[in-house]
mmCIF file with all atom_site columns, C-alpha atoms in Angstrom:
data_model
loop_
_atom_site.group_PDB
_atom_site.id
_atom_site.type_symbol
_atom_site.label_atom_id
_atom_site.label_alt_id
_atom_site.label_comp_id
_atom_site.label_asym_id
_atom_site.label_entity_id
_atom_site.label_seq_id
_atom_site.pdbx_PDB_ins_code
_atom_site.Cartn_x
_atom_site.Cartn_y
_atom_site.Cartn_z
_atom_site.occupancy
_atom_site.B_iso_or_equiv
_atom_site.pdbx_formal_charge
_atom_site.auth_seq_id
_atom_site.auth_comp_id
_atom_site.auth_asym_id
_atom_site.auth_atom_id
_atom_site.pdbx_PDB_model_num
ATOM 1   C CA . MET D 1 1   ? -69.711 -16.498 -140.418 1.00 0.00 ? 1   MET D CA 1
ATOM 2   C CA . THR D 1 2   ? -68.070 -19.367 -140.516 1.00 0.00 ? 2   THR D CA 1
ATOM 3   C CA . GLU D 1 3   ? -64.833 -20.322 -142.541 1.00 0.00 ? 3   GLU D CA 1
ATOM 4   C CA . THR D 1 4   ? -66.604 -21.626 -145.566 1.00 0.00 ? 4   THR D CA 1
ATOM 5   C CA . ASP D 1 5   ? -68.481 -18.757 -145.661 1.00 0.00 ? 5   ASP D CA 1
ATOM 6   C CA . ALA D 1 6   ? -65.227 -16.496 -145.358 1.00 0.00 ? 6   ALA D CA 1
ATOM 7   C CA . GLY D 1 7   ? -63.778 -18.690 -147.806 1.00 0.00 ? 7   GLY D CA 1
ATOM 8   C CA . ILE D 1 8   ? -66.701 -18.297 -150.618 1.00 0.00 ? 8   ILE D CA 1
ATOM 9   C CA . ALA D 1 9   ? -66.712 -14.701 -150.015 1.00 0.00 ? 9   ALA D CA 1
ATOM 10  C CA . ARG D 1 10  ? -63.299 -14.297 -150.492 1.00 0.00 ? 10  ARG D CA 1
ATOM 11  C CA . ALA D 1 11  ? -63.800 -16.422 -153.579 1.00 0.00 ? 11  ALA D CA 1
ATOM 12  C CA . THR D 1 12  ? -66.442 -14.245 -154.544 1.00 0.00 ? 12  THR D CA 1
ATOM 13  C CA . GLY D 1 13  ? -64.782 -11.383 -154.362 1.00 0.00 ? 13  GLY D CA 1
ATOM 14  C CA . LEU D 1 14  ? -61.735 -12.670 -156.022 1.00 0.00 ? 14  LEU D CA 1
ATOM 15  C CA . PHE D 1 15  ? -63.944 -13.757 -159.410 1.00 0.00 ? 15  PHE D CA 1
ATOM 16  C CA . ALA D 1 16  ? -65.399 -10.348 -159.265 1.00 0.00 ? 16  ALA D CA 1
ATOM 17  C CA . SER D 1 17  ? -61.826 -8.558  -159.019 1.00 0.00 ? 17  SER D CA 1
ATOM 18  C CA . LEU D 1 18  ? -60.440 -10.536 -161.721 1.00 0.00 ? 18  LEU D CA 1
ATOM 19  C CA . ARG D 1 19  ? -63.670 -10.485 -163.831 1.00 0.00 ? 19  ARG D CA 1
ATOM 20  C CA . ASN D 1 20  ? -63.756 -6.259  -163.610 1.00 0.00 ? 20  ASN D CA 1
ATOM 21  C CA . PHE D 1 21  ? -59.318 -6.262  -164.175 1.00 0.00 ? 21  PHE D CA 1
ATOM 22  C CA . ALA D 1 22  ? -60.837 -8.893  -167.388 1.00 0.00 ? 22  ALA D CA 1
ATOM 23  C CA . ALA D 1 23  ? -63.452 -5.885  -168.169 1.00 0.00 ? 23  ALA D CA 1
ATOM 24  C CA . THR D 1 24  ? -60.754 -3.141  -167.714 1.00 0.00 ? 24  THR D CA 1
ATOM 25  C CA . LEU D 1 25  ? -57.822 -5.013  -169.627 1.00 0.00 ? 25  LEU D CA 1
ATOM 26  C CA . THR D 1 26  ? -60.601 -5.739  -172.856 1.00 0.00 ? 26  THR D CA 1
ATOM 27  C CA . ALA D 1 27  ? -61.848 -1.978  -172.542 1.00 0.00 ? 27  ALA D CA 1
ATOM 28  C CA . VAL D 1 28  ? -58.146 -1.251  -173.232 1.00 0.00 ? 28  VAL D CA 1
ATOM 29  C CA . ALA D 1 29  ? -57.479 -3.100  -175.715 1.00 0.00 ? 29  ALA D CA 1
ATOM 30  C CA . GLN D 1 30  ? -60.643 -2.693  -177.404 1.00 0.00 ? 30  GLN D CA 1
ATOM 31  C CA . THR D 1 31  ? -59.246 1.579   -177.375 1.00 0.00 ? 31  THR D CA 1
ATOM 32  C CA . ARG D 1 32  ? -56.232 0.646   -178.942 1.00 0.00 ? 32  ARG D CA 1
ATOM 33  C CA . LEU D 1 33  ? -57.377 -1.171  -181.584 1.00 0.00 ? 33  LEU D CA 1
ATOM 34  C CA . GLU D 1 34  ? -59.530 1.603   -182.597 1.00 0.00 ? 34  GLU D CA 1
ATOM 35  C CA . LEU D 1 35  ? -56.689 3.894   -182.193 1.00 0.00 ? 35  LEU D CA 1
ATOM 36  C CA . LEU D 1 36  ? -55.024 2.117   -184.327 1.00 0.00 ? 36  LEU D CA 1
ATOM 37  C CA . ALA D 1 37  ? -57.569 1.710   -186.852 1.00 0.00 ? 37  ALA D CA 1
ATOM 38  C CA . ASN D 1 38  ? -58.590 5.572   -187.094 1.00 0.00 ? 38  ASN D CA 1
ATOM 39  C CA . GLU D 1 39  ? -54.611 5.685   -187.958 1.00 0.00 ? 39  GLU D CA 1
ATOM 40  C CA . VAL D 1 40  ? -54.898 3.369   -190.376 1.00 0.00 ? 40  VAL D CA 1
ATOM 41  C CA . GLU D 1 41  ? -57.700 5.465   -192.061 1.00 0.00 ? 41  GLU D CA 1
ATOM 42  C CA . GLU D 1 42  ? -55.758 8.532   -191.774 1.00 0.00 ? 42  GLU D CA 1
ATOM 43  C CA . GLU D 1 43  ? -53.221 7.434   -193.371 1.00 0.00 ? 43  GLU D CA 1
ATOM 44  C CA . LYS D 1 44  ? -55.012 6.065   -196.337 1.00 0.00 ? 44  LYS D CA 1
ATOM 45  C CA . LEU D 1 45  ? -56.795 8.925   -196.904 1.00 0.00 ? 45  LEU D CA 1
ATOM 46  C CA . ARG D 1 46  ? -53.396 10.976  -196.530 1.00 0.00 ? 46  ARG D CA 1
ATOM 47  C CA . PHE D 1 47  ? -51.764 8.760   -199.058 1.00 0.00 ? 47  PHE D CA 1
ATOM 48  C CA . GLY D 1 48  ? -54.878 8.723   -201.105 1.00 0.00 ? 48  GLY D CA 1
ATOM 49  C CA . GLN D 1 49  ? -54.688 12.581  -201.711 1.00 0.00 ? 49  GLN D CA 1
ATOM 50  C CA . LEU D 1 50  ? -50.878 13.019  -202.062 1.00 0.00 ? 50  LEU D CA 1
ATOM 51  C CA . LEU D 1 51  ? -51.106 10.520  -205.140 1.00 0.00 ? 51  LEU D CA 1
ATOM 52  C CA . LEU D 1 52  ? -54.374 12.185  -206.146 1.00 0.00 ? 52  LEU D CA 1
ATOM 53  C CA . PHE D 1 53  ? -52.881 15.771  -206.202 1.00 0.00 ? 53  PHE D CA 1
ATOM 54  C CA . GLY D 1 54  ? -49.110 14.107  -206.860 1.00 0.00 ? 54  GLY D CA 1
ATOM 55  C CA . SER D 1 55  ? -50.635 12.856  -210.344 1.00 0.00 ? 55  SER D CA 1
ATOM 56  C CA . ILE D 1 56  ? -52.539 16.256  -211.012 1.00 0.00 ? 56  ILE D CA 1
ATOM 57  C CA . ALA D 1 57  ? -49.150 17.972  -210.533 1.00 0.00 ? 57  ALA D CA 1
ATOM 58  C CA . LEU D 1 58  ? -46.952 15.648  -212.420 1.00 0.00 ? 58  LEU D CA 1
ATOM 59  C CA . PHE D 1 59  ? -49.738 15.677  -215.565 1.00 0.00 ? 59  PHE D CA 1
ATOM 60  C CA . CYS D 1 60  ? -50.220 19.797  -215.525 1.00 0.00 ? 60  CYS D CA 1
ATOM 61  C CA . LEU D 1 61  ? -45.997 19.959  -214.876 1.00 0.00 ? 61  LEU D CA 1
ATOM 62  C CA . ALA D 1 62  ? -45.656 17.555  -218.050 1.00 0.00 ? 62  ALA D CA 1
ATOM 63  C CA . VAL D 1 63  ? -47.950 19.084  -220.792 1.00 0.00 ? 63  VAL D CA 1
ATOM 64  C CA . GLY D 1 64  ? -46.454 22.507  -219.802 1.00 0.00 ? 64  GLY D CA 1
ATOM 65  C CA . SER D 1 65  ? -43.198 21.264  -220.348 1.00 0.00 ? 65  SER D CA 1
ATOM 66  C CA . VAL D 1 66  ? -44.327 19.978  -223.336 1.00 0.00 ? 66  VAL D CA 1
ATOM 67  C CA . PHE D 1 67  ? -45.909 23.206  -224.762 1.00 0.00 ? 67  PHE D CA 1
ATOM 68  C CA . PHE D 1 68  ? -42.949 25.029  -223.084 1.00 0.00 ? 68  PHE D CA 1
ATOM 69  C CA . ALA D 1 69  ? -40.717 23.440  -225.476 1.00 0.00 ? 69  ALA D CA 1
ATOM 70  C CA . ILE D 1 70  ? -43.016 23.677  -228.484 1.00 0.00 ? 70  ILE D CA 1
ATOM 71  C CA . PHE D 1 71  ? -42.832 27.203  -228.182 1.00 0.00 ? 71  PHE D CA 1
ATOM 72  C CA . VAL D 1 72  ? -39.396 28.036  -227.636 1.00 0.00 ? 72  VAL D CA 1
ATOM 73  C CA . THR D 1 73  ? -38.700 25.743  -230.531 1.00 0.00 ? 73  THR D CA 1
ATOM 74  C CA . VAL D 1 74  ? -40.929 27.442  -232.741 1.00 0.00 ? 74  VAL D CA 1
ATOM 75  C CA . LEU D 1 75  ? -39.917 30.591  -231.762 1.00 0.00 ? 75  LEU D CA 1
ATOM 76  C CA . LEU D 1 76  ? -36.305 30.188  -232.339 1.00 0.00 ? 76  LEU D CA 1
ATOM 77  C CA . TRP D 1 77  ? -36.908 28.100  -235.125 1.00 0.00 ? 77  TRP D CA 1
ATOM 78  C CA . GLU D 1 78  ? -35.162 29.656  -237.886 1.00 0.00 ? 78  GLU D CA 1
ATOM 79  C CA . SER D 1 79  ? -31.657 30.265  -235.523 1.00 0.00 ? 79  SER D CA 1
ATOM 80  C CA . HIS D 1 80  ? -31.100 28.219  -232.778 1.00 0.00 ? 80  HIS D CA 1
ATOM 81  C CA . ARG D 1 81  ? -33.437 25.210  -233.455 1.00 0.00 ? 81  ARG D CA 1
ATOM 82  C CA . LEU D 1 82  ? -31.372 22.255  -232.352 1.00 0.00 ? 82  LEU D CA 1
ATOM 83  C CA . LEU D 1 83  ? -29.598 24.409  -229.492 1.00 0.00 ? 83  LEU D CA 1
ATOM 84  C CA . VAL D 1 84  ? -33.025 25.283  -227.979 1.00 0.00 ? 84  VAL D CA 1
ATOM 85  C CA . LEU D 1 85  ? -33.732 21.511  -228.598 1.00 0.00 ? 85  LEU D CA 1
ATOM 86  C CA . GLY D 1 86  ? -30.963 20.464  -226.820 1.00 0.00 ? 86  GLY D CA 1
ATOM 87  C CA . GLY D 1 87  ? -30.700 23.155  -223.864 1.00 0.00 ? 87  GLY D CA 1
ATOM 88  C CA . LEU D 1 88  ? -34.731 22.128  -222.863 1.00 0.00 ? 88  LEU D CA 1
ATOM 89  C CA . ALA D 1 89  ? -34.038 18.186  -223.320 1.00 0.00 ? 89  ALA D CA 1
ATOM 90  C CA . VAL D 1 90  ? -30.792 19.004  -220.525 1.00 0.00 ? 90  VAL D CA 1
ATOM 91  C CA . LEU D 1 91  ? -33.323 20.856  -218.327 1.00 0.00 ? 91  LEU D CA 1
ATOM 92  C CA . PHE D 1 92  ? -35.901 18.822  -218.423 1.00 0.00 ? 92  PHE D CA 1
ATOM 93  C CA . PHE D 1 93  ? -33.224 15.747  -217.720 1.00 0.00 ? 93  PHE D CA 1
ATOM 94  C CA . SER D 1 94  ? -32.295 17.439  -214.901 1.00 0.00 ? 94  SER D CA 1
ATOM 95  C CA . LEU D 1 95  ? -35.211 18.384  -213.376 1.00 0.00 ? 95  LEU D CA 1
ATOM 96  C CA . GLY D 1 96  ? -36.644 14.946  -213.872 1.00 0.00 ? 96  GLY D CA 1
ATOM 97  C CA . GLY D 1 97  ? -32.925 14.122  -211.970 1.00 0.00 ? 97  GLY D CA 1
ATOM 98  C CA . VAL D 1 98  ? -33.872 16.384  -208.671 1.00 0.00 ? 98  VAL D CA 1
ATOM 99  C CA . ALA D 1 99  ? -37.157 14.996  -208.983 1.00 0.00 ? 99  ALA D CA 1
ATOM 100 C CA . VAL D 1 100 ? -36.128 11.465  -208.400 1.00 0.00 ? 100 VAL D CA 1
ATOM 101 C CA . ALA D 1 101 ? -33.582 12.374  -205.950 1.00 0.00 ? 101 ALA D CA 1
ATOM 102 C CA . MET D 1 102 ? -36.426 14.277  -203.928 1.00 0.00 ? 102 MET D CA 1
ATOM 103 C CA . PHE D 1 103 ? -38.494 11.259  -204.202 1.00 0.00 ? 103 PHE D CA 1
ATOM 104 C CA . ARG D 1 104 ? -35.593 9.137   -202.936 1.00 0.00 ? 104 ARG D CA 1
ATOM 105 C CA . ALA D 1 105 ? -35.130 10.937  -199.770 1.00 0.00 ? 105 ALA D CA 1
ATOM 106 C CA . ARG D 1 106 ? -38.770 11.117  -199.284 1.00 0.00 ? 106 ARG D CA 1
ATOM 107 C CA . ALA D 1 107 ? -39.290 7.167   -199.607 1.00 0.00 ? 107 ALA D CA 1
ATOM 108 C CA . SER D 1 108 ? -36.446 6.196   -197.313 1.00 0.00 ? 108 SER D CA 1
ATOM 109 C CA . VAL D 1 109 ? -38.063 8.574   -194.112 1.00 0.00 ? 109 VAL D CA 1
ATOM 110 C CA . GLY D 1 110 ? -39.960 6.142   -192.113 1.00 0.00 ? 110 GLY D CA 1
ATOM 111 C CA . SER D 1 111 ? -43.345 6.482   -191.961 1.00 0.00 ? 111 SER D CA 1
ATOM 112 C CA . ARG D 1 112 ? -45.311 8.027   -188.820 1.00 0.00 ? 112 ARG D CA 1
ATOM 113 C CA . LEU D 1 113 ? -47.903 5.265   -189.081 1.00 0.00 ? 113 LEU D CA 1
ATOM 114 C CA . PHE D 1 114 ? -48.881 4.072   -185.720 1.00 0.00 ? 114 PHE D CA 1
ATOM 115 C CA . SER D 1 115 ? -46.594 6.309   -184.044 1.00 0.00 ? 115 SER D CA 1
ATOM 116 C CA . ALA D 1 116 ? -49.690 7.597   -181.387 1.00 0.00 ? 116 ALA D CA 1
ATOM 117 C CA . SER D 1 117 ? -50.451 4.501   -180.777 1.00 0.00 ? 117 SER D CA 1
ATOM 118 C CA . LEU D 1 118 ? -46.860 3.277   -180.196 1.00 0.00 ? 118 LEU D CA 1
ATOM 119 C CA . ALA D 1 119 ? -46.946 6.076   -177.932 1.00 0.00 ? 119 ALA D CA 1
ATOM 120 C CA . GLU D 1 120 ? -49.922 5.101   -176.099 1.00 0.00 ? 120 GLU D CA 1
ATOM 121 C CA . LEU D 1 121 ? -48.946 1.828   -175.777 1.00 0.00 ? 121 LEU D CA 1
ATOM 122 C CA . GLY D 1 122 ? -45.426 2.749   -174.326 1.00 0.00 ? 122 GLY D CA 1
ATOM 123 C CA . LYS D 1 123 ? -47.439 5.187   -171.660 1.00 0.00 ? 123 LYS D CA 1
ATOM 124 C CA . ASP D 1 124 ? -49.243 2.060   -170.810 1.00 0.00 ? 124 ASP D CA 1
ATOM 125 C CA . ARG D 1 125 ? -46.508 -0.131  -170.003 1.00 0.00 ? 125 ARG D CA 1
ATOM 126 C CA . GLN D 1 126 ? -44.766 2.424   -168.246 1.00 0.00 ? 126 GLN D CA 1
ATOM 127 C CA . GLN D 1 127 ? -47.929 2.789   -166.112 1.00 0.00 ? 127 GLN D CA 1
ATOM 128 C CA . LEU D 1 128 ? -48.146 -0.668  -165.345 1.00 0.00 ? 128 LEU D CA 1
ATOM 129 C CA . SER D 1 129 ? -44.477 -1.361  -164.369 1.00 0.00 ? 129 SER D CA 1
ATOM 130 C CA . PRO D 1 130 ? -43.835 -1.040  -160.943 1.00 0.00 ? 130 PRO D CA 1
#
C-alpha cells in the first residue's frame, strides 16, 4: 500500500465517520423534535379539556346559583325578601372573588410544557460534555 492509498483510505474512513456522525445527529434531532411535537399535542388536548370542563362547570354553577337565589327569595318573600337578596349577593360576590384569586394563582404557576424535552436535552448535554 502506498502513501496515496493510505491517504485515500483514511479520507474515506474520515468521511464515513463524519457521515455516520451527521446521521446520528440528525436522528437525535428528529427524535427530540418528535418529542416536542408530542408534548405540544398533549398540552393542547389538556388545555382543551380544561376549557371544556371549566365552561360546563361554570355554566352549571351559574344556573344553579340563580335558581337557588330565586328559590330562597320566593321562600322568604313575605318576611325577609331584601335581607335574603343582599345576603345572597354578598355570598356570590365572595365566591367570585375567591374564584378570581384561585385563577390568578393558577395562571402565575409556570407551565410544564416542554419539561420532558428540556430534561432530555439536559441529559444529552451532560453526556456530550467531556
